[in-house]
Amino acid sequence: VTEGPTVSQPSSAPGPQAAGGAADGLARWHRAGGIVAPVLTAILAFLAGGLVVLATGHNPIEVYKGIWNGTGLAWFYQVGSHEVGIPFTDTTVWFPWDTVSRDAENLQQTLILTSTLILTGLAVAFAFRCGMFNIGGQGQYFAGAYVAIWIGSSFAGTNSFVHITFAIVAAALAGAAFAGIAGILKATVGAHEVITTIMLNFVALYTGLYLFSQGGPLQNKAQVFSPTSNEVLEGARLPVFWGDPLLQGLHIGLFVALAALVSFWIVINRTTLGYEVRAVGFNPEAARYGGISVARNYFLAMAIAGVFAGLAGAIDMLGWRFSIGFSDIQTASIGFVGIAVALLGRNTAVGVGLAALVFGALLNGTASRNIPPEAFDIPEQAGNLSLTIQALVLLFIGADILILYVWAKTGQRIGVGRRSAV
Amino acid sequence: MSVGTAAIERVGVDRADLARYLGWLGAGLGALAFFLTLPPVTARSPIVPLVVGGLGVVAGGISLREGAGRRLATLAISVGVLGILLGWLCTRSNVADLDQVFVWSALIAATLRAATPLTFAALGGILSERSGVVNIGLEGMLLMGAFFGFLGADKLEHWAWGIVCGVVAGAALALVHAFISIHLRADQIVSGFAANFLALGITGYFFIEVYTDQGTPGDVSSIPSLSIPWIRDLDFVGAAIGNLHILIWVAIVFVVLAHLLLFRTPAGLRLRSVGEHPKAADTLGLSVYGIRYVAVVLSGALAGLGGVYLSNGITHSFNENMSAGRGFIALAAVIFGRWRPYAAFAACLLFGFTEALALRLPGAYGEDQAWTTLFRALPYVVTLVVVAGVVGRSIPPAAVGRPYVKQ
């Protein structure tokens, strides 16, 4: 339809040092604007979401209090004298936070979602840096999830480390291959990635509905009447390092996600590949003129994006879901939330990490079990509120030129930034 | 160069033309491979689709070698493969079931029904993109129309009020997209996508707020059918078009109107000029922003109308996220149709046909066949093939996707 979207990148270039204090101040102010705009965006979105709640006759303060309590983020400021067990050992040491409280349990759930969102967010962000809008995170997540489920529930008796590694790597490759279809089509015939990835999402959805349906090849062999997959074997489950493994404690997928964040930063900022990807993202014509193969980078960027989304599917399946069924497939939206994560995080590694925490908390806080019954008659309503807030975040991000404009005006009024200083 | 092409060159046919004809022939053969296995021909031997579709693939291959361009050849080859596959699947089914599924007159009616929401959305997409604004938000505008159209028909107790509500809801969402992408000059794809998300959240929220978890009631006044005297009694035509919902006819009229508006009126010329060269239009005193606002809001109204038909015409109910990617399929139809109403309508008919097929084909194999679920992916696969095969070639309006800064 068009050339790829161009979401404003944060101005990471350091200010002209030699120009002295005024320019330095301006550079700092601009950098601060890069942080302030997303924060204001998020706050505005929550306020507007509150208006929707108010308009439909509910109490927004009560709703948001319920959401906040559900996120478990209150855990951080409840400092006291507690003990913590060193993971995978029996020793305990002194620790300022209580690791077994209700808030701790909620925080574990928030972080589980954060891990997945970091990965689906990176899947969008990486393609974005190459000038492509990857709406196919959901389908790529499915591809990874199906493969992880299949491998995780087969090959009984394999060494646990080998089994998990095999499942994760295969899932990442499946995600890459699935996203690669859109990448190849973009690179060779110029098919717009927004349409192809959306269509591929539906292909992945119906493939899953087939695989796990009654009589489908991967359907649960023990419960022939239930359209769901086999359970992931004990040996293929990711170890839990915080909380009760039987009650969905925090699994080591968090470290997979953090490692992915670091890899993203290194690849984008410190490798030739990352340089080429960014060059194509800024201006494909100029990149081509500079001797960079645009087609190759479109394909690679899409495939790498698929790796991240495939990993997300893998850690979800091996970490806490352990099986996937019809309703899971039909209601899954974590890949789409990744889009909001990437955009709020400005497609940078640190930004995606923080935005994933915000949205992980929002998703967990609006999960129906966390919503107090007096807030909504039907707790699922909170899920729709969370969708609305995500949409508003996206809209206001689109409108960040407005926020930055106000920010710049304010800056001028208090005399920090002056246009003449540039 | 082969002997054959040398001979043809003597006759005076351009070689590139020949390659192109071969490409289209290949695509046609692929479609024929599928068609031959259906009633009334109902070939039962898998050899038939294999040979005919195979010829299509070969024609596609030759056209590629003769320089038809990768996309047309890709299209011919993929249609050939798809034709072989679908044809082979049909030879595996039971003739009686097949006869029941492929009542052509009913299939034509189903195609028109399925194509109508796509057509409205695609016309909206054409208006918006011709004015220079990409509208990824068609999906959300369909959804808004679907929910508020149903809600209006239910609460105000008449389907006409439903149409009004749905159109207004679609237009309202379009207004948000227009403001953010025109005035605030945000990335149009991001803003359109946000509109989709917003529609999903809003319709889901109000759906549960109004109808709780009980679903929509069944006794809502729905879009009536137009029973045409004379025609409805005809043998084949009567069953196909004698008794269609009025909105189907409205859609067809709108296709003609959109063509006339765009290519035969001063307003259409202005709209197109704003999408091709906004600066020139601005210099001549046209309001770029004003025209773009009107076009985007109209596109939302049209998509909303398509949504009303989806919920209150086809399914007589509303489900969360019921638009199911139709907005994006409509977008593919816009591009496939090269931003022209008639061609886009043809594309919508193709996609509508695959949707009608996807709903009916599983019936030819009995209830308990797990793999027939895969048929439901057919509309999306066909869209993918079309986008890959044809779309890349078409040239969009020059300024589409670019925010315009007033001079």
PDB file of N, CA, C and O in Angstrom, chain B residues 245-300:
ATOM      1  N   HIS B 245     -31.297  -9.706  -0.158  1.00  0.00           N
ATOM      2  CA  HIS B 245     -31.457  -8.582   0.771  1.00  0.00           C
ATOM      3  C   HIS B 245     -31.273  -7.273   0.025  1.00  0.00           C
ATOM      4  O   HIS B 245     -30.440  -7.180  -0.878  1.00  0.00           O
ATOM      5  N   ILE B 246     -32.022  -6.254   0.455  1.00  0.00           N
ATOM      6  CA  ILE B 246     -31.937  -4.991  -0.288  1.00  0.00           C
ATOM      7  C   ILE B 246     -30.527  -4.414  -0.265  1.00  0.00           C
ATOM      8  O   ILE B 246     -30.099  -3.769  -1.210  1.00  0.00           O
ATOM      9  N   LEU B 247     -29.775  -4.644   0.839  1.00  0.00           N
ATOM     10  CA  LEU B 247     -28.450  -4.024   0.925  1.00  0.00           C
ATOM     11  C   LEU B 247     -27.504  -4.578  -0.134  1.00  0.00           C
ATOM     12  O   LEU B 247     -26.538  -3.929  -0.511  1.00  0.00           O
ATOM     13  N   ILE B 248     -27.786  -5.785  -0.641  1.00  0.00           N
ATOM     14  CA  ILE B 248     -26.949  -6.319  -1.714  1.00  0.00           C
ATOM     15  C   ILE B 248     -27.109  -5.470  -2.959  1.00  0.00           C
ATOM     16  O   ILE B 248     -26.134  -5.096  -3.614  1.00  0.00           O
ATOM     17  N   TRP B 249     -28.376  -5.123  -3.247  1.00  0.00           N
ATOM     18  CA  TRP B 249     -28.624  -4.270  -4.413  1.00  0.00           C
ATOM     19  C   TRP B 249     -28.043  -2.876  -4.187  1.00  0.00           C
ATOM     20  O   TRP B 249     -27.485  -2.267  -5.105  1.00  0.00           O
ATOM     21  N   VAL B 250     -28.176  -2.391  -2.945  1.00  0.00           N
ATOM     22  CA  VAL B 250     -27.602  -1.081  -2.631  1.00  0.00           C
ATOM     23  C   VAL B 250     -26.097  -1.100  -2.899  1.00  0.00           C
ATOM     24  O   VAL B 250     -25.536  -0.164  -3.475  1.00  0.00           O
ATOM     25  N   ALA B 251     -25.443  -2.187  -2.513  1.00  0.00           N
ATOM     26  CA  ALA B 251     -23.995  -2.281  -2.712  1.00  0.00           C
ATOM     27  C   ALA B 251     -23.654  -2.179  -4.192  1.00  0.00           C
ATOM     28  O   ALA B 251     -22.730  -1.461  -4.583  1.00  0.00           O
ATOM     29  N   ILE B 252     -24.434  -2.882  -5.018  1.00  0.00           N
ATOM     30  CA  ILE B 252     -24.140  -2.857  -6.454  1.00  0.00           C
ATOM     31  C   ILE B 252     -24.365  -1.460  -7.018  1.00  0.00           C
ATOM     32  O   ILE B 252     -23.569  -0.949  -7.807  1.00  0.00           O
ATOM     33  N   VAL B 253     -25.451  -0.801  -6.564  1.00  0.00           N
ATOM     34  CA  VAL B 253     -25.702   0.573  -7.013  1.00  0.00           C
ATOM     35  C   VAL B 253     -24.561   1.482  -6.571  1.00  0.00           C
ATOM     36  O   VAL B 253     -24.085   2.329  -7.334  1.00  0.00           O
ATOM     37  N   PHE B 254     -24.099   1.279  -5.346  1.00  0.00           N
ATOM     38  CA  PHE B 254     -23.011   2.114  -4.830  1.00  0.00           C
ATOM     39  C   PHE B 254     -21.736   1.941  -5.641  1.00  0.00           C
ATOM     40  O   PHE B 254     -20.950   2.874  -5.787  1.00  0.00           O
ATOM     41  N   VAL B 255     -21.508   0.729  -6.144  1.00  0.00           N
ATOM     42  CA  VAL B 255     -20.304   0.505  -6.956  1.00  0.00           C
ATOM     43  C   VAL B 255     -20.355   1.421  -8.183  1.00  0.00           C
ATOM     44  O   VAL B 255     -19.384   2.123  -8.506  1.00  0.00           O
ATOM     45  N   VAL B 256     -21.530   1.449  -8.819  1.00  0.00           N
ATOM     46  CA  VAL B 256     -21.681   2.298 -10.003  1.00  0.00           C
ATOM     47  C   VAL B 256     -21.542   3.767  -9.615  1.00  0.00           C
ATOM     48  O   VAL B 256     -20.821   4.539 -10.259  1.00  0.00           O
ATOM     49  N   LEU B 257     -22.225   4.149  -8.511  1.00  0.00           N
ATOM     50  CA  LEU B 257     -22.163   5.543  -8.067  1.00  0.00           C
ATOM     51  C   LEU B 257     -20.728   5.957  -7.749  1.00  0.00           C
ATOM     52  O   LEU B 257     -20.303   7.051  -8.105  1.00  0.00           O
ATOM     53  N   ALA B 258     -19.993   5.064  -7.070  1.00  0.00           N
ATOM     54  CA  ALA B 258     -18.617   5.401  -6.697  1.00  0.00           C
ATOM     55  C   ALA B 258     -17.783   5.622  -7.941  1.00  0.00           C
ATOM     56  O   ALA B 258     -16.961   6.539  -8.004  1.00  0.00           O
ATOM     57  N   HIS B 259     -18.014   4.782  -8.971  1.00  0.00           N
ATOM     58  CA  HIS B 259     -17.264   4.953 -10.216  1.00  0.00           C
ATOM     59  C   HIS B 259     -17.583   6.299 -10.850  1.00  0.00           C
ATOM     60  O   HIS B 259     -16.680   7.039 -11.249  1.00  0.00           O
ATOM     61  N   LEU B 260     -18.892   6.621 -10.911  1.00  0.00           N
ATOM     62  CA  LEU B 260     -19.288   7.895 -11.512  1.00  0.00           C
ATOM     63  C   LEU B 260     -18.715   9.063 -10.718  1.00  0.00           C
ATOM     64  O   LEU B 260     -18.176  10.012 -11.277  1.00  0.00           O
ATOM     65  N   LEU B 261     -18.827   8.963  -9.383  1.00  0.00           N
ATOM     66  CA  LEU B 261     -18.326  10.040  -8.532  1.00  0.00           C
ATOM     67  C   LEU B 261     -16.835  10.273  -8.778  1.00  0.00           C
ATOM     68  O   LEU B 261     -16.391  11.403  -8.966  1.00  0.00           O
ATOM     69  N   LEU B 262     -16.072   9.183  -8.788  1.00  0.00           N
ATOM     70  CA  LEU B 262     -14.618   9.326  -8.863  1.00  0.00           C
ATOM     71  C   LEU B 262     -14.157   9.808 -10.229  1.00  0.00           C
ATOM     72  O   LEU B 262     -13.240  10.620 -10.329  1.00  0.00           O
ATOM     73  N   PHE B 263     -14.786   9.281 -11.304  1.00  0.00           N
ATOM     74  CA  PHE B 263     -14.216   9.512 -12.627  1.00  0.00           C
ATOM     75  C   PHE B 263     -15.062  10.413 -13.527  1.00  0.00           C
ATOM     76  O   PHE B 263     -14.675  10.709 -14.640  1.00  0.00           O
ATOM     77  N   ARG B 264     -16.253  10.826 -13.052  1.00  0.00           N
ATOM     78  CA  ARG B 264     -17.099  11.615 -13.937  1.00  0.00           C
ATOM     79  C   ARG B 264     -17.538  12.939 -13.324  1.00  0.00           C
ATOM     80  O   ARG B 264     -18.316  13.653 -13.915  1.00  0.00           O
ATOM     81  N   THR B 265     -17.124  13.224 -12.105  1.00  0.00           N
ATOM     82  CA  THR B 265     -17.565  14.485 -11.493  1.00  0.00           C
ATOM     83  C   THR B 265     -16.366  15.324 -11.065  1.00  0.00           C
ATOM     84  O   THR B 265     -15.282  14.782 -10.822  1.00  0.00           O
ATOM     85  N   PRO B 266     -16.557  16.639 -10.958  1.00  0.00           N
ATOM     86  CA  PRO B 266     -15.481  17.508 -10.459  1.00  0.00           C
ATOM     87  C   PRO B 266     -15.047  17.104  -9.053  1.00  0.00           C
ATOM     88  O   PRO B 266     -13.861  17.123  -8.735  1.00  0.00           O
ATOM     89  N   ALA B 267     -16.016  16.704  -8.222  1.00  0.00           N
ATOM     90  CA  ALA B 267     -15.675  16.317  -6.853  1.00  0.00           C
ATOM     91  C   ALA B 267     -14.701  15.135  -6.866  1.00  0.00           C
ATOM     92  O   ALA B 267     -13.727  15.102  -6.107  1.00  0.00           O
ATOM     93  N   GLY B 268     -14.962  14.174  -7.772  1.00  0.00           N
ATOM     94  CA  GLY B 268     -14.086  13.016  -7.857  1.00  0.00           C
ATOM     95  C   GLY B 268     -12.693  13.407  -8.317  1.00  0.00           C
ATOM     96  O   GLY B 268     -11.686  12.904  -7.805  1.00  0.00           O
ATOM     97  N   LEU B 269     -12.640  14.333  -9.266  1.00  0.00           N
ATOM     98  CA  LEU B 269     -11.338  14.797  -9.756  1.00  0.00           C
ATOM     99  C   LEU B 269     -10.557  15.457  -8.623  1.00  0.00           C
ATOM    100  O   LEU B 269      -9.371  15.215  -8.446  1.00  0.00           O
ATOM    101  N   ARG B 270     -11.267  16.247  -7.819  1.00  0.00           N
ATOM    102  CA  ARG B 270     -10.606  16.909  -6.688  1.00  0.00           C
ATOM    103  C   ARG B 270     -10.084  15.878  -5.704  1.00  0.00           C
ATOM    104  O   ARG B 270      -8.947  15.957  -5.237  1.00  0.00           O
ATOM    105  N   LEU B 271     -10.944  14.897  -5.414  1.00  0.00           N
ATOM    106  CA  LEU B 271     -10.550  13.872  -4.455  1.00  0.00           C
ATOM    107  C   LEU B 271      -9.299  13.149  -4.939  1.00  0.00           C
ATOM    108  O   LEU B 271      -8.340  12.947  -4.193  1.00  0.00           O
ATOM    109  N   ARG B 272      -9.278  12.790  -6.226  1.00  0.00           N
ATOM    110  CA  ARG B 272      -8.119  12.070  -6.748  1.00  0.00           C
ATOM    111  C   ARG B 272      -6.884  12.958  -6.771  1.00  0.00           C
ATOM    112  O   ARG B 272      -5.775  12.505  -6.488  1.00  0.00           O
ATOM    113  N   SER B 273      -7.076  14.243  -7.087  1.00  0.00           N
ATOM    114  CA  SER B 273      -5.899  15.112  -7.176  1.00  0.00           C
ATOM    115  C   SER B 273      -5.259  15.294  -5.804  1.00  0.00           C
ATOM    116  O   SER B 273      -4.044  15.373  -5.686  1.00  0.00           O
ATOM    117  N   VAL B 274      -6.090  15.313  -4.758  1.00  0.00           N
ATOM    118  CA  VAL B 274      -5.556  15.441  -3.403  1.00  0.00           C
ATOM    119  C   VAL B 274      -4.718  14.210  -3.043  1.00  0.00           C
ATOM    120  O   VAL B 274      -3.733  14.302  -2.320  1.00  0.00           O
ATOM    121  N   GLY B 275      -5.115  13.062  -3.602  1.00  0.00           N
ATOM    122  CA  GLY B 275      -4.365  11.838  -3.316  1.00  0.00           C
ATOM    123  C   GLY B 275      -3.133  11.676  -4.189  1.00  0.00           C
ATOM    124  O   GLY B 275      -2.214  10.953  -3.837  1.00  0.00           O
ATOM    125  N   GLU B 276      -3.140  12.340  -5.348  1.00  0.00           N
ATOM    126  CA  GLU B 276      -1.990  12.177  -6.236  1.00  0.00           C
ATOM    127  C   GLU B 276      -0.940  13.246  -5.978  1.00  0.00           C
ATOM    128  O   GLU B 276       0.246  12.977  -5.962  1.00  0.00           O
ATOM    129  N   HIS B 277      -1.386  14.483  -5.838  1.00  0.00           N
ATOM    130  CA  HIS B 277      -0.434  15.586  -5.690  1.00  0.00           C
ATOM    131  C   HIS B 277      -1.057  16.672  -4.832  1.00  0.00           C
ATOM    132  O   HIS B 277      -1.551  17.680  -5.336  1.00  0.00           O
ATOM    133  N   PRO B 278      -1.041  16.461  -3.502  1.00  0.00           N
ATOM    134  CA  PRO B 278      -1.745  17.382  -2.610  1.00  0.00           C
ATOM    135  C   PRO B 278      -1.237  18.811  -2.729  1.00  0.00           C
ATOM    136  O   PRO B 278      -2.011  19.758  -2.607  1.00  0.00           O
ATOM    137  N   LYS B 279       0.063  18.964  -2.998  1.00  0.00           N
ATOM    138  CA  LYS B 279       0.613  20.314  -3.046  1.00  0.00           C
ATOM    139  C   LYS B 279       0.005  21.096  -4.216  1.00  0.00           C
ATOM    140  O   LYS B 279      -0.385  22.256  -4.064  1.00  0.00           O
ATOM    141  N   ALA B 280      -0.081  20.403  -5.360  1.00  0.00           N
ATOM    142  CA  ALA B 280      -0.685  21.058  -6.520  1.00  0.00           C
ATOM    143  C   ALA B 280      -2.131  21.417  -6.223  1.00  0.00           C
ATOM    144  O   ALA B 280      -2.598  22.516  -6.551  1.00  0.00           O
ATOM    145  N   ALA B 281      -2.851  20.484  -5.588  1.00  0.00           N
ATOM    146  CA  ALA B 281      -4.254  20.737  -5.275  1.00  0.00           C
ATOM    147  C   ALA B 281      -4.380  21.915  -4.331  1.00  0.00           C
ATOM    148  O   ALA B 281      -5.252  22.771  -4.492  1.00  0.00           O
ATOM    149  N   ASP B 282      -3.483  21.966  -3.359  1.00  0.00           N
ATOM    150  CA  ASP B 282      -3.492  23.061  -2.389  1.00  0.00           C
ATOM    151  C   ASP B 282      -3.244  24.393  -3.092  1.00  0.00           C
ATOM    152  O   ASP B 282      -3.923  25.391  -2.833  1.00  0.00           O
ATOM    153  N   THR B 283      -2.272  24.372  -4.001  1.00  0.00           N
ATOM    154  CA  THR B 283      -1.940  25.595  -4.736  1.00  0.00           C
ATOM    155  C   THR B 283      -3.136  26.116  -5.513  1.00  0.00           C
ATOM    156  O   THR B 283      -3.331  27.318  -5.658  1.00  0.00           O
ATOM    157  N   LEU B 284      -3.948  25.165  -6.023  1.00  0.00           N
ATOM    158  CA  LEU B 284      -5.114  25.571  -6.808  1.00  0.00           C
ATOM    159  C   LEU B 284      -6.286  25.981  -5.921  1.00  0.00           C
ATOM    160  O   LEU B 284      -7.378  26.245  -6.420  1.00  0.00           O
ATOM    161  N   GLY B 285      -6.065  25.976  -4.620  1.00  0.00           N
ATOM    162  CA  GLY B 285      -7.099  26.468  -3.735  1.00  0.00           C
ATOM    163  C   GLY B 285      -8.024  25.410  -3.168  1.00  0.00           C
ATOM    164  O   GLY B 285      -9.018  25.735  -2.539  1.00  0.00           O
ATOM    165  N   LEU B 286      -7.709  24.129  -3.407  1.00  0.00           N
ATOM    166  CA  LEU B 286      -8.531  23.079  -2.796  1.00  0.00           C
ATOM    167  C   LEU B 286      -8.092  22.897  -1.353  1.00  0.00           C
ATOM    168  O   LEU B 286      -6.916  23.050  -1.024  1.00  0.00           O
ATOM    169  N   SER B 287      -9.056  22.542  -0.506  1.00  0.00           N
ATOM    170  CA  SER B 287      -8.711  22.277   0.878  1.00  0.00           C
ATOM    171  C   SER B 287      -8.319  20.803   0.993  1.00  0.00           C
ATOM    172  O   SER B 287      -9.165  19.918   0.975  1.00  0.00           O
ATOM    173  N   VAL B 288      -7.012  20.555   1.087  1.00  0.00           N
ATOM    174  CA  VAL B 288      -6.539  19.169   1.163  1.00  0.00           C
ATOM    175  C   VAL B 288      -7.113  18.482   2.384  1.00  0.00           C
ATOM    176  O   VAL B 288      -7.650  17.370   2.313  1.00  0.00           O
ATOM    177  N   TYR B 289      -7.024  19.169   3.520  1.00  0.00           N
ATOM    178  CA  TYR B 289      -7.514  18.558   4.759  1.00  0.00           C
ATOM    179  C   TYR B 289      -9.013  18.294   4.671  1.00  0.00           C
ATOM    180  O   TYR B 289      -9.495  17.224   5.020  1.00  0.00           O
ATOM    181  N   GLY B 290      -9.758  19.279   4.192  1.00  0.00           N
ATOM    182  CA  GLY B 290     -11.208  19.139   4.119  1.00  0.00           C
ATOM    183  C   GLY B 290     -11.610  17.942   3.271  1.00  0.00           C
ATOM    184  O   GLY B 290     -12.423  17.115   3.681  1.00  0.00           O
ATOM    185  N   ILE B 291     -11.002  17.837   2.087  1.00  0.00           N
ATOM    186  CA  ILE B 291     -11.358  16.744   1.179  1.00  0.00           C
ATOM    187  C   ILE B 291     -10.980  15.402   1.794  1.00  0.00           C
ATOM    188  O   ILE B 291     -11.731  14.432   1.729  1.00  0.00           O
ATOM    189  N   ARG B 292      -9.806  15.365   2.433  1.00  0.00           N
ATOM    190  CA  ARG B 292      -9.395  14.102   3.049  1.00  0.00           C
ATOM    191  C   ARG B 292     -10.335  13.716   4.182  1.00  0.00           C
ATOM    192  O   ARG B 292     -10.690  12.549   4.336  1.00  0.00           O
ATOM    193  N   TYR B 293     -10.756  14.715   4.986  1.00  0.00           N
ATOM    194  CA  TYR B 293     -11.702  14.413   6.067  1.00  0.00           C
ATOM    195  C   TYR B 293     -12.971  13.798   5.498  1.00  0.00           C
ATOM    196  O   TYR B 293     -13.458  12.773   5.965  1.00  0.00           O
ATOM    197  N   VAL B 294     -13.534  14.450   4.469  1.00  0.00           N
ATOM    198  CA  VAL B 294     -14.784  13.953   3.894  1.00  0.00           C
ATOM    199  C   VAL B 294     -14.593  12.527   3.392  1.00  0.00           C
ATOM    200  O   VAL B 294     -15.407  11.637   3.650  1.00  0.00           O
ATOM    201  N   ALA B 295     -13.473  12.286   2.683  1.00  0.00           N
ATOM    202  CA  ALA B 295     -13.253  10.963   2.111  1.00  0.00           C
ATOM    203  C   ALA B 295     -13.124   9.901   3.196  1.00  0.00           C
ATOM    204  O   ALA B 295     -13.721   8.828   3.103  1.00  0.00           O
ATOM    205  N   VAL B 296     -12.356  10.207   4.255  1.00  0.00           N
ATOM    206  CA  VAL B 296     -12.146   9.201   5.297  1.00  0.00           C
ATOM    207  C   VAL B 296     -13.443   8.937   6.046  1.00  0.00           C
ATOM    208  O   VAL B 296     -13.795   7.779   6.330  1.00  0.00           O
ATOM    209  N   VAL B 297     -14.186  10.008   6.363  1.00  0.00           N
ATOM    210  CA  VAL B 297     -15.438   9.807   7.101  1.00  0.00           C
ATOM    211  C   VAL B 297     -16.437   9.024   6.239  1.00  0.00           C
ATOM    212  O   VAL B 297     -17.117   8.120   6.726  1.00  0.00           O
ATOM    213  N   LEU B 298     -16.494   9.351   4.939  1.00  0.00           N
ATOM    214  CA  LEU B 298     -17.358   8.577   4.041  1.00  0.00           C
ATOM    215  C   LEU B 298     -16.943   7.115   4.027  1.00  0.00           C
ATOM    216  O   LEU B 298     -17.784   6.214   4.024  1.00  0.00           O
ATOM    217  N   SER B 299     -15.640   6.877   4.020  1.00  0.00           N
ATOM    218  CA  SER B 299     -15.185   5.484   3.980  1.00  0.00           C
ATOM    219  C   SER B 299     -15.614   4.753   5.243  1.00  0.00           C
ATOM    220  O   SER B 299     -16.005   3.585   5.197  1.00  0.00           O
ATOM    221  N   GLY B 300     -15.568   5.456   6.385  1.00  0.00           N
ATOM    222  CA  GLY B 300     -16.036   4.830   7.615  1.00  0.00           C
ATOM    223  C   GLY B 300     -17.521   4.551   7.571  1.00  0.00           C
ATOM    224  O   GLY B 300     -17.991   3.506   8.023  1.00  0.00           O
TER     225      GLY B 300
END
